[in-house]
Coordinates of C-alpha atoms (C1' of nucleotides) in Angstrom, one line a residue:
Chain A
M18 CA 20.7 -0.4 11.5
A19 CA 18.6 -1.2 15.3
K20 CA 19.5 -4.3 17.2
S21 CA 23.6 -4.7 16.5
D22 CA 23.6 -5.1 19.6
A23 CA 22.3 -8.1 19.9
A24 CA 23.0 -11.7 22.7
T25 CA 25.1 -13.8 21.4
P26 CA 28.1 -13.3 18.9
R27 CA 26.6 -15.2 16.8
E28 CA 23.3 -12.8 16.5
R29 CA 25.3 -10.4 15.5
Y30 CA 27.0 -12.0 12.5
R31 CA 23.9 -13.2 11.7
A32 CA 22.4 -9.3 11.8
Q33 CA 25.6 -7.7 10.9
V34 CA 25.0 -9.9 7.3
R35 CA 21.2 -9.6 6.5
A36 CA 22.6 -5.5 7.1
E37 CA 25.2 -5.9 3.7
I38 CA 23.0 -8.7 2.5
K39 CA 20.0 -5.5 2.0
Q40 CA 22.9 -3.0 1.8
H41 CA 23.7 -5.1 -2.2
A42 CA 20.6 -5.4 -2.5
W43 CA 19.4 -1.8 -2.5
E44 CA 22.8 -0.9 -4.8
Q45 CA 21.1 -3.8 -7.5
I46 CA 17.0 -1.9 -7.2
A47 CA 18.6 1.5 -7.2
T48 CA 20.5 1.0 -10.7
A49 CA 17.7 -1.4 -12.3
G50 CA 15.4 -2.1 -10.4
A51 CA 13.9 -3.6 -8.4
S52 CA 12.7 -6.7 -11.0
A53 CA 15.9 -7.5 -12.2
L54 CA 17.1 -8.7 -8.1
S55 CA 18.8 -11.0 -8.2
L56 CA 20.4 -13.0 -5.0
N57 CA 23.2 -14.6 -7.3
A58 CA 24.8 -11.4 -8.7
I59 CA 24.4 -10.6 -4.2
A60 CA 25.9 -13.5 -3.1
R61 CA 28.9 -12.9 -6.9
R62 CA 30.3 -9.0 -4.8
M63 CA 29.8 -10.9 -1.7
G64 CA 32.5 -13.0 -2.3
V65 CA 29.7 -16.0 -1.2
S66 CA 28.6 -18.6 -2.8
G67 CA 25.3 -18.7 -3.6
P68 CA 22.8 -21.3 -1.1
A69 CA 24.9 -19.2 1.2
L70 CA 22.7 -16.6 1.3
Y71 CA 19.6 -19.0 2.5
R72 CA 20.8 -19.1 5.5
Y73 CA 19.7 -15.3 6.4
F74 CA 16.7 -15.0 4.0
A75 CA 14.1 -17.9 2.8
G76 CA 13.9 -16.5 -1.1
R77 CA 13.9 -14.1 -3.2
D78 CA 10.9 -13.6 -2.1
E79 CA 11.4 -12.7 2.0
L80 CA 14.4 -10.2 0.7
I81 CA 12.0 -7.8 -1.0
T82 CA 9.1 -8.1 1.6
E83 CA 11.4 -7.4 4.3
L84 CA 13.0 -4.1 1.8
I85 CA 9.7 -2.6 0.9
G86 CA 8.9 -2.5 5.3
D87 CA 12.7 -1.5 5.2
A88 CA 11.1 1.3 3.0
Y89 CA 8.1 1.9 4.1
R90 CA 10.0 3.1 7.6
S91 CA 12.4 5.5 5.8
L92 CA 9.8 7.3 4.0
A93 CA 7.1 7.1 7.8
D94 CA 10.7 8.7 9.4
A95 CA 10.9 10.9 7.4
V96 CA 7.1 12.2 7.3
H97 CA 7.4 12.3 11.0
A98 CA 10.6 14.4 10.9
A99 CA 9.8 16.9 9.3
A100 CA 6.6 16.4 10.8
V101 CA 7.0 16.8 14.4
T102 CA 8.9 20.2 14.2
G103 CA 5.4 21.1 13.3
A104 CA 6.0 20.9 9.3
D105 CA 2.9 22.2 7.7
P106 CA 1.4 19.6 4.1
A107 CA 3.4 22.4 2.5
A108 CA 6.5 21.5 3.5
L109 CA 5.5 18.0 4.1
A110 CA 4.7 17.8 0.7
H111 CA 8.5 18.2 -0.1
V112 CA 9.7 16.0 1.8
L113 CA 7.9 13.2 0.1
R114 CA 9.1 14.2 -3.1
D115 CA 12.2 14.6 -2.2
W116 CA 12.8 11.7 -0.5
A117 CA 10.4 10.1 -3.8
L118 CA 13.6 11.8 -6.6
A119 CA 16.6 9.9 -3.8
D120 CA 15.6 7.0 -4.8
P121 CA 13.1 6.2 -7.8
H122 CA 13.0 2.6 -7.1
R123 CA 12.4 3.0 -3.9
Y124 CA 9.4 5.0 -4.4
F125 CA 8.0 2.2 -6.8
L126 CA 9.2 -0.5 -3.8
I127 CA 6.4 1.6 -2.0
Y128 CA 3.4 2.5 -4.8
G129 CA 4.8 0.6 -8.0
T130 CA 3.1 -2.4 -9.7
P131 CA 2.1 -5.2 -6.6
V132 CA 3.9 -7.9 -7.0
P133 CA 1.4 -11.2 -8.0
G134 CA 1.8 -13.4 -5.4
Y135 CA 3.3 -10.6 -2.7
H136 CA 0.7 -9.7 0.6
A137 CA 1.6 -6.6 2.7
P138 CA 2.2 -8.2 6.3
D139 CA 0.0 -5.7 9.4
E140 CA 3.7 -4.2 10.1
I141 CA 3.3 -2.5 6.5
T142 CA -0.4 -1.5 7.6
G143 CA 1.1 -0.3 10.8
I144 CA 4.2 1.8 8.6
S145 CA 1.6 3.2 6.6
Q146 CA -1.2 4.3 9.4
E147 CA 2.2 6.2 11.7
I148 CA 2.3 8.4 7.8
M149 CA -1.5 8.8 7.0
A150 CA -1.4 9.7 11.5
D151 CA 1.2 13.0 10.8
L152 CA -0.2 13.6 7.7
L153 CA -3.8 13.9 10.0
T154 CA -1.9 15.4 12.7
A155 CA -0.3 18.3 9.6
W156 CA -4.5 19.0 7.9
T157 CA -5.6 19.1 11.2
A158 CA -4.1 22.1 12.7
Y159 CA -2.7 23.7 8.8
E160 CA -6.6 23.6 8.1
P161 CA -8.7 23.3 10.7
D162 CA -12.0 24.5 9.4
V163 CA -12.6 22.6 6.6
P164 CA -15.9 22.6 4.7
A165 CA -18.7 19.6 4.8
S166 CA -19.3 18.0 2.1
P167 CA -20.7 14.3 0.8
F168 CA -17.4 12.6 0.3
A169 CA -15.7 14.4 4.4
A170 CA -18.8 12.4 5.5
H171 CA -18.0 9.1 4.3
L172 CA -15.0 9.6 5.0
A173 CA -16.3 9.9 8.7
D174 CA -18.4 7.2 9.0
H175 CA -15.5 5.2 7.5
R176 CA -12.5 6.3 9.1
D177 CA -10.7 2.9 10.4
W178 CA -7.3 4.1 9.0
A179 CA -7.5 6.8 10.7
G180 CA -6.0 5.0 13.9
G181 CA -8.7 6.8 15.5
H182 CA -7.1 9.9 14.6
P183 CA -9.5 12.3 15.9
A184 CA -8.8 14.8 13.2
P185 CA -12.0 16.0 11.8
P186 CA -13.7 15.6 8.5
G187 CA -12.6 18.4 5.9
A188 CA -9.1 16.8 7.5
L189 CA -9.3 13.0 5.9
R190 CA -10.3 14.8 2.5
R191 CA -7.4 17.1 2.6
A192 CA -4.8 14.2 3.0
L193 CA -6.1 11.8 1.6
A194 CA -6.6 14.5 -2.2
F195 CA -3.3 14.8 -0.5
W196 CA -1.7 11.5 -1.0
T197 CA -3.7 10.6 -4.4
R198 CA -2.8 13.9 -6.1
L199 CA 1.2 13.5 -5.4
H200 CA 1.1 10.6 -5.8
G201 CA -0.5 10.3 -8.8
V202 CA 1.9 13.5 -10.6
L203 CA 5.1 12.0 -8.9
S204 CA 4.5 8.2 -10.0
L205 CA 3.7 10.2 -13.8
E206 CA 7.6 12.0 -13.4
L207 CA 9.4 9.2 -12.0
A208 CA 7.9 6.1 -14.8
G209 CA 9.4 9.0 -17.1
H210 CA 6.0 9.8 -18.8
F211 CA 6.2 13.7 -18.6
T212 CA 9.7 13.1 -20.7
G213 CA 9.4 15.3 -23.6
M214 CA 6.1 16.9 -22.6
G215 CA 8.2 20.7 -22.6
F216 CA 7.1 21.6 -19.1
D217 CA 8.3 21.8 -16.2
P218 CA 7.1 18.6 -12.8
A219 CA 8.5 20.9 -9.7
L220 CA 5.8 23.1 -11.3
L221 CA 3.4 20.8 -11.2
F222 CA 3.6 20.0 -8.3
R223 CA 3.6 22.7 -6.4
A224 CA 1.1 23.2 -8.3
E225 CA -1.1 20.8 -8.1
L226 CA 0.3 21.5 -3.8
D227 CA -0.2 25.2 -3.3
D228 CA -4.4 24.4 -5.0
L229 CA -5.0 21.3 -1.8
V230 CA -3.9 24.1 0.7
G231 CA -5.5 26.2 -1.5
R232 CA -3.3 29.1 -2.7
E233 CA -3.5 29.7 -6.9
D234 CA -2.4 27.3 -8.7
Chain B
M131 CA -6.8 -7.5 -35.4
A132 CA -5.9 -4.8 -37.8
K133 CA -3.9 -6.0 -41.5
S134 CA -5.4 -9.2 -41.3
D135 CA -5.6 -9.6 -45.4
A136 CA -1.6 -9.6 -46.3
A137 CA -0.3 -9.7 -49.7
T138 CA 0.6 -13.4 -48.6
P139 CA -0.5 -16.2 -47.9
R140 CA 2.7 -16.0 -45.4
E141 CA 2.2 -13.4 -43.7
R142 CA -1.1 -14.1 -42.9
Y143 CA 0.1 -17.4 -41.7
R144 CA 2.4 -15.3 -39.6
A145 CA 0.0 -12.3 -38.2
Q146 CA -2.1 -15.1 -37.4
V147 CA 0.2 -16.8 -35.5
R148 CA 1.5 -13.3 -33.9
A149 CA -1.6 -12.1 -32.5
E150 CA -2.2 -15.8 -31.7
I151 CA 0.7 -15.2 -29.2
K152 CA -0.5 -12.2 -27.6
Q153 CA -3.1 -13.6 -26.3
H154 CA -1.9 -16.7 -25.1
A155 CA 0.6 -13.3 -23.6
W156 CA -2.7 -11.3 -22.2
E157 CA -4.1 -14.1 -20.7
Q158 CA -1.0 -14.9 -18.7
I159 CA -0.6 -10.9 -17.6
A160 CA -3.6 -10.6 -16.8
T161 CA -3.4 -13.8 -14.5
A162 CA -0.4 -13.3 -12.9
G163 CA 0.9 -10.4 -14.0
A164 CA 3.3 -8.7 -16.7
S165 CA 6.1 -10.0 -15.0
A166 CA 5.5 -13.7 -14.6
L167 CA 5.3 -13.8 -18.7
S168 CA 7.1 -16.6 -19.7
L169 CA 7.9 -17.7 -23.3
N170 CA 8.2 -21.1 -22.5
A171 CA 4.6 -21.1 -21.1
I172 CA 3.3 -19.3 -24.2
A173 CA 5.5 -21.5 -26.0
R174 CA 4.5 -24.9 -24.3
R175 CA 0.1 -24.2 -24.4
M176 CA 0.3 -23.7 -27.6
G177 CA 2.1 -26.8 -28.4
V178 CA 5.5 -25.5 -30.1
S179 CA 8.1 -25.9 -28.7
G180 CA 10.1 -23.5 -27.3
P181 CA 12.1 -21.3 -29.7
A182 CA 9.4 -21.4 -32.3
L183 CA 8.3 -18.2 -30.8
Y184 CA 11.6 -16.3 -31.5
R185 CA 10.2 -16.3 -35.2
Y186 CA 7.8 -14.4 -34.0
F187 CA 9.4 -12.3 -31.6
A188 CA 12.6 -11.2 -30.7
G189 CA 12.6 -11.6 -27.3
R190 CA 10.7 -11.1 -24.7
D191 CA 11.6 -8.0 -24.7
E192 CA 9.2 -7.5 -28.0
L193 CA 6.9 -8.8 -27.5
I194 CA 6.2 -7.1 -24.3
T195 CA 6.4 -4.2 -25.8
E196 CA 3.9 -5.4 -28.5
L197 CA 1.6 -6.0 -26.1
I198 CA 1.7 -2.3 -24.2
G199 CA 2.2 -0.7 -27.5
D200 CA -1.4 -2.9 -28.2
A201 CA -2.3 -1.4 -24.3
Y202 CA -2.2 2.1 -25.3
R203 CA -4.0 1.6 -28.5
S204 CA -6.8 0.3 -26.3
L205 CA -6.8 2.8 -23.5
A206 CA -7.1 5.7 -27.3
D207 CA -9.1 3.8 -28.6
A208 CA -11.6 3.6 -25.8
V209 CA -11.2 7.5 -24.9
H210 CA -12.0 8.8 -28.3
A211 CA -14.8 6.2 -28.7
A212 CA -16.6 7.9 -26.5
A213 CA -14.8 11.9 -27.5
V214 CA -16.9 10.6 -30.2
T215 CA -19.9 10.9 -29.4
G216 CA -19.1 14.5 -27.3
A217 CA -18.2 12.5 -23.9
D218 CA -17.8 15.2 -21.1
P219 CA -14.3 15.0 -19.0
A220 CA -16.8 13.4 -16.5
A221 CA -17.4 10.8 -18.8
L222 CA -14.1 10.1 -19.6
A223 CA -13.0 10.4 -16.4
H224 CA -15.1 7.1 -16.2
V225 CA -14.3 5.5 -18.9
L226 CA -10.9 5.3 -17.7
R227 CA -11.4 3.7 -15.4
D228 CA -13.9 1.3 -16.6
W229 CA -10.8 0.8 -18.8
A230 CA -8.4 0.2 -15.9
L231 CA -11.1 -2.4 -13.8
A232 CA -11.5 -4.0 -16.2
D233 CA -7.7 -5.7 -17.1
P234 CA -6.1 -3.7 -14.0
H235 CA -2.3 -5.2 -14.9
R236 CA -3.5 -3.3 -18.4
Y237 CA -3.7 -0.1 -16.4
F238 CA -0.5 -0.7 -15.1
L239 CA 1.2 -2.3 -18.2
I240 CA 0.8 1.0 -19.5
Y241 CA 0.8 3.2 -16.1
G242 CA 2.7 0.9 -13.5
T243 CA 6.2 0.4 -12.8
P244 CA 8.2 1.0 -15.2
V245 CA 10.5 -1.7 -16.9
P246 CA 14.8 -0.9 -16.5
G247 CA 15.6 -1.2 -19.9
Y248 CA 13.1 -0.6 -21.5
H249 CA 12.2 3.5 -23.8
A250 CA 9.3 4.1 -25.7
P251 CA 9.1 4.0 -29.2
D252 CA 7.5 7.5 -31.4
E253 CA 4.1 5.4 -31.9
I254 CA 3.3 5.6 -27.8
T255 CA 4.1 8.9 -27.7
G256 CA 2.7 9.1 -30.6
I257 CA -0.5 7.6 -29.6
S258 CA -0.3 9.0 -25.9
Q259 CA -0.6 12.4 -27.3
E260 CA -4.1 11.3 -29.0
I261 CA -5.6 10.7 -25.6
M262 CA -3.8 14.0 -24.2
A263 CA -6.0 15.4 -27.7
D264 CA -9.4 14.2 -27.2
L265 CA -8.7 14.9 -23.2
L266 CA -8.1 18.0 -24.3
T267 CA -11.2 19.2 -26.3
A268 CA -13.2 17.7 -23.9
W269 CA -11.6 20.0 -21.9
T270 CA -11.8 23.4 -24.1
A271 CA -16.0 22.7 -25.1
Y272 CA -16.4 22.1 -21.1
E273 CA -15.4 24.9 -19.5
P274 CA -14.4 27.0 -22.2
D275 CA -13.8 30.1 -20.1
V276 CA -11.2 29.0 -16.5
P277 CA -9.2 31.3 -15.0
A278 CA -5.3 32.1 -15.9
S279 CA -3.5 30.8 -12.8
P280 CA 0.3 31.2 -13.3
F281 CA 0.5 27.2 -13.8
A282 CA -1.5 27.1 -16.4
A283 CA 0.3 29.7 -18.3
H284 CA 3.1 27.8 -17.8
L285 CA 2.0 25.1 -19.5
A286 CA 0.5 27.2 -22.0
D287 CA 4.3 28.3 -23.1
H288 CA 5.4 24.4 -22.8
R289 CA 2.5 22.9 -24.5
D290 CA 5.0 20.7 -27.1
W291 CA 3.0 17.8 -25.6
A292 CA -0.4 19.6 -27.0
G293 CA 0.3 18.1 -29.8
G294 CA -0.4 21.7 -32.1
H295 CA -3.8 21.7 -29.9
P296 CA -5.3 25.0 -29.5
A297 CA -6.5 24.6 -26.2
P298 CA -6.6 27.8 -23.8
P299 CA -4.3 27.5 -21.1
G300 CA -7.0 26.6 -18.5
A301 CA -8.2 23.5 -21.1
L302 CA -4.1 22.7 -20.6
R303 CA -4.1 23.1 -16.7
R304 CA -7.1 21.0 -16.8
A305 CA -6.6 17.7 -18.3
L306 CA -2.9 17.5 -16.6
A307 CA -4.9 17.6 -13.2
F308 CA -7.3 14.8 -14.9
W309 CA -4.7 12.8 -15.7
T310 CA -2.5 12.7 -13.0
R311 CA -5.6 12.5 -10.1
L312 CA -7.7 10.1 -11.9
H313 CA -4.6 8.3 -11.7
G314 CA -2.8 8.8 -8.5
V315 CA -6.4 7.8 -7.6
L316 CA -7.1 4.7 -9.8
S317 CA -3.0 3.1 -9.5
L318 CA -3.6 3.8 -5.8
E319 CA -6.5 1.1 -5.9
L320 CA -6.0 -1.4 -8.3
A321 CA -2.6 -1.8 -6.7
G322 CA -4.8 -2.5 -3.2
H323 CA -3.8 0.5 -1.4
F324 CA -6.6 1.6 -0.2
T325 CA -7.7 -2.5 0.9
G326 CA -8.4 -2.1 4.6
M327 CA -9.1 1.1 4.8
G328 CA -12.7 1.2 4.9
F329 CA -13.8 4.6 2.6
D330 CA -15.8 3.2 -0.8
P331 CA -12.9 3.9 -3.6
A332 CA -15.5 4.4 -5.8
L333 CA -16.4 6.9 -3.5
L334 CA -13.2 8.5 -4.2
F335 CA -13.0 9.0 -7.7
R336 CA -16.6 10.6 -8.0
A337 CA -15.6 13.2 -5.0
E338 CA -12.3 13.8 -7.2
L339 CA -13.3 13.8 -10.4
D340 CA -15.8 15.9 -8.8
D341 CA -13.6 18.2 -7.6
L342 CA -11.5 18.9 -11.2
V343 CA -14.8 19.2 -12.3
G344 CA -16.1 21.7 -10.5
R345 CA -19.0 20.7 -8.2
E346 CA -18.8 19.8 -4.4
D347 CA -17.1 17.1 -3.2
Chain C
dG269 C1' 4.2 -28.6 -63.2
dA270 C1' 9.3 -28.9 -61.6
dG271 C1' 13.0 -27.1 -58.6
dG272 C1' 14.4 -24.0 -56.0
dC273 C1' 14.2 -20.7 -52.5
dT274 C1' 12.4 -19.5 -48.2
dC275 C1' 10.9 -19.8 -43.9
dC276 C1' 9.5 -22.8 -40.4
dG277 C1' 9.8 -25.4 -36.4
dT278 C1' 12.6 -29.2 -34.2
dG279 C1' 16.1 -30.2 -30.8
dA280 C1' 21.1 -29.9 -29.0
dT281 C1' 23.2 -25.8 -26.2
dA282 C1' 24.8 -22.4 -23.6
dT283 C1' 23.8 -19.6 -19.8
dC284 C1' 21.5 -17.4 -16.1
dT285 C1' 18.5 -18.2 -12.1
dT286 C1' 15.7 -19.8 -7.9
dC287 C1' 16.0 -23.1 -4.7
dT288 C1' 16.7 -27.9 -2.2
dA289 C1' 20.0 -31.2 -0.1
dA290 C1' 24.1 -33.6 1.4
dC291 C1' 28.6 -31.9 3.6
dG292 C1' 32.4 -30.6 5.9
dG293 C1' 34.0 -27.1 9.4
dA294 C1' 34.9 -23.8 12.1
dA295 C1' 32.6 -21.6 16.5
dA296 C1' 30.0 -21.4 20.5
dT297 C1' 27.8 -23.6 24.0
dT298 C1' 28.2 -26.6 27.4
Chain D
dA246 C1' 37.2 -30.8 26.5
dA247 C1' 33.4 -32.6 24.3
dT248 C1' 28.7 -31.9 21.7
dT249 C1' 26.3 -29.5 19.6
dT250 C1' 24.4 -25.2 17.2
dC251 C1' 25.3 -22.3 13.3
dC252 C1' 27.9 -21.3 8.6
dG253 C1' 29.1 -21.7 3.5
dT254 C1' 30.2 -24.5 1.0
dT255 C1' 29.8 -28.5 -3.8
dA256 C1' 25.8 -30.9 -6.0
dG257 C1' 21.8 -31.7 -9.2
dA258 C1' 17.2 -30.1 -9.4
dA259 C1' 13.9 -27.4 -12.7
dG260 C1' 13.2 -23.5 -15.3
dA261 C1' 14.0 -19.8 -17.9
dT262 C1' 15.5 -16.6 -21.8
dA263 C1' 18.1 -16.8 -26.3
dT264 C1' 21.3 -18.7 -29.7
dC265 C1' 22.3 -22.3 -33.3
dA266 C1' 22.5 -25.7 -36.9
dC267 C1' 19.7 -28.7 -38.9
dG268 C1' 15.8 -31.0 -41.8
dG269 C1' 10.7 -29.9 -43.7
dA270 C1' 7.0 -27.7 -45.7
dG271 C1' 5.2 -24.5 -48.2
dC272 C1' 5.7 -20.8 -51.7
dC273 C1' 7.7 -18.8 -56.0
dT274 C1' 9.5 -18.8 -59.5
dC275 C1' 10.6 -20.5 -64.2

DNA sequence: GAGGCTCCGTGATATCTTCTAACGGAAATT
DNA sequence: AATTTCCGTTAGAAGATATCACGGAGCCTC
């Protein structure tokens, strides 16, 4: 979507084709997951023949890498859009949940089983820090004075991941728990581990969230 | 390992070859993950030619399904071995963590990104309930009287997953949080999402565990 | 113990995948 | 208008799953 107004017509055409490839890739991922992503199938659906796609992506890995980046970007944008309106942690939690439920495969592309050889480029680390920054800001505003704890002190001493954010130790601890606990519930729910167990996953999510924000669970 | 003393020599040989195939499969999974599992590669390493393996497994999916079952069985055995010695929830947590760290790919085989077409057979559901039963027993013994909460009440009304276990509502809630929170930390750690963040994942795991068992975090 | 049955492993084959290489043509640049 | 650049094609290598028909070895029955 970005930089569709490139300098030369060549670059514009190239960007358009790349976008079309990625769109077909997303449809395929949403249908059968990332492991079933096939360059040949995309080419077939686009009406071109296989190797044509290699003019736009070096290979399957590069395409997936770019899709992972787009997924991160999408999540960061969703979180940030809510954060700039002054959303509290509970609101951000529901943004996260809605984003995950909208396309589970996209969520697993980010937080699922890591691809064997894949290593996240620096760009991903940056986006990840953007998300964390919004969480830290929300937690700092929501609960300025969290009682100190040994682990919070450890986090205060190892706050590289906060990227210079001035969040107090308690907010570091809360933001981290927010991430890991909600991911725990979401990933198990999306993977279907709760199906047949009887209870309502939405209520479990809500209960974990309520526990985080200090209400009754 | 089980039923290696079969009736006929044929069945014994068959079981042995199946075990050997699975062993090579585990080595391959531990090296490059489940997605890189190749029947051809296994056959090559065993000194037989490709289609020979189809006498023992209907296909790649059946082999993976069986490996998932073995992984579940391994985890359930590890948990149960500790549970029968009267281990408290904290001890079970470290059993879980040790089991996960011993072979991350095996952990992801169970709790990672679900395979597109795969649906867990009833046997898996049973093993899953075994694990949950040990958790429920440990939590019931450790903390008999957990204050009631709305979500605990919901769990008490929807306790199919407990499989008739007489755990009180509070233990249901605790066991579920134990599962989702520790999985949240473990899966993110094993997937490498904490690398480069600076803090010690072991301390985060410990902090989450301490929070579960009611100590300072 | 000999015949027959069952099952195992093989090679050949079909179809799928990613990915490289060489060729022809169209489009943009000069 | 000529040249250069880039795009899409076909052909092909290497490897994957999976099926099939065949020959042979082992087991079971008579």
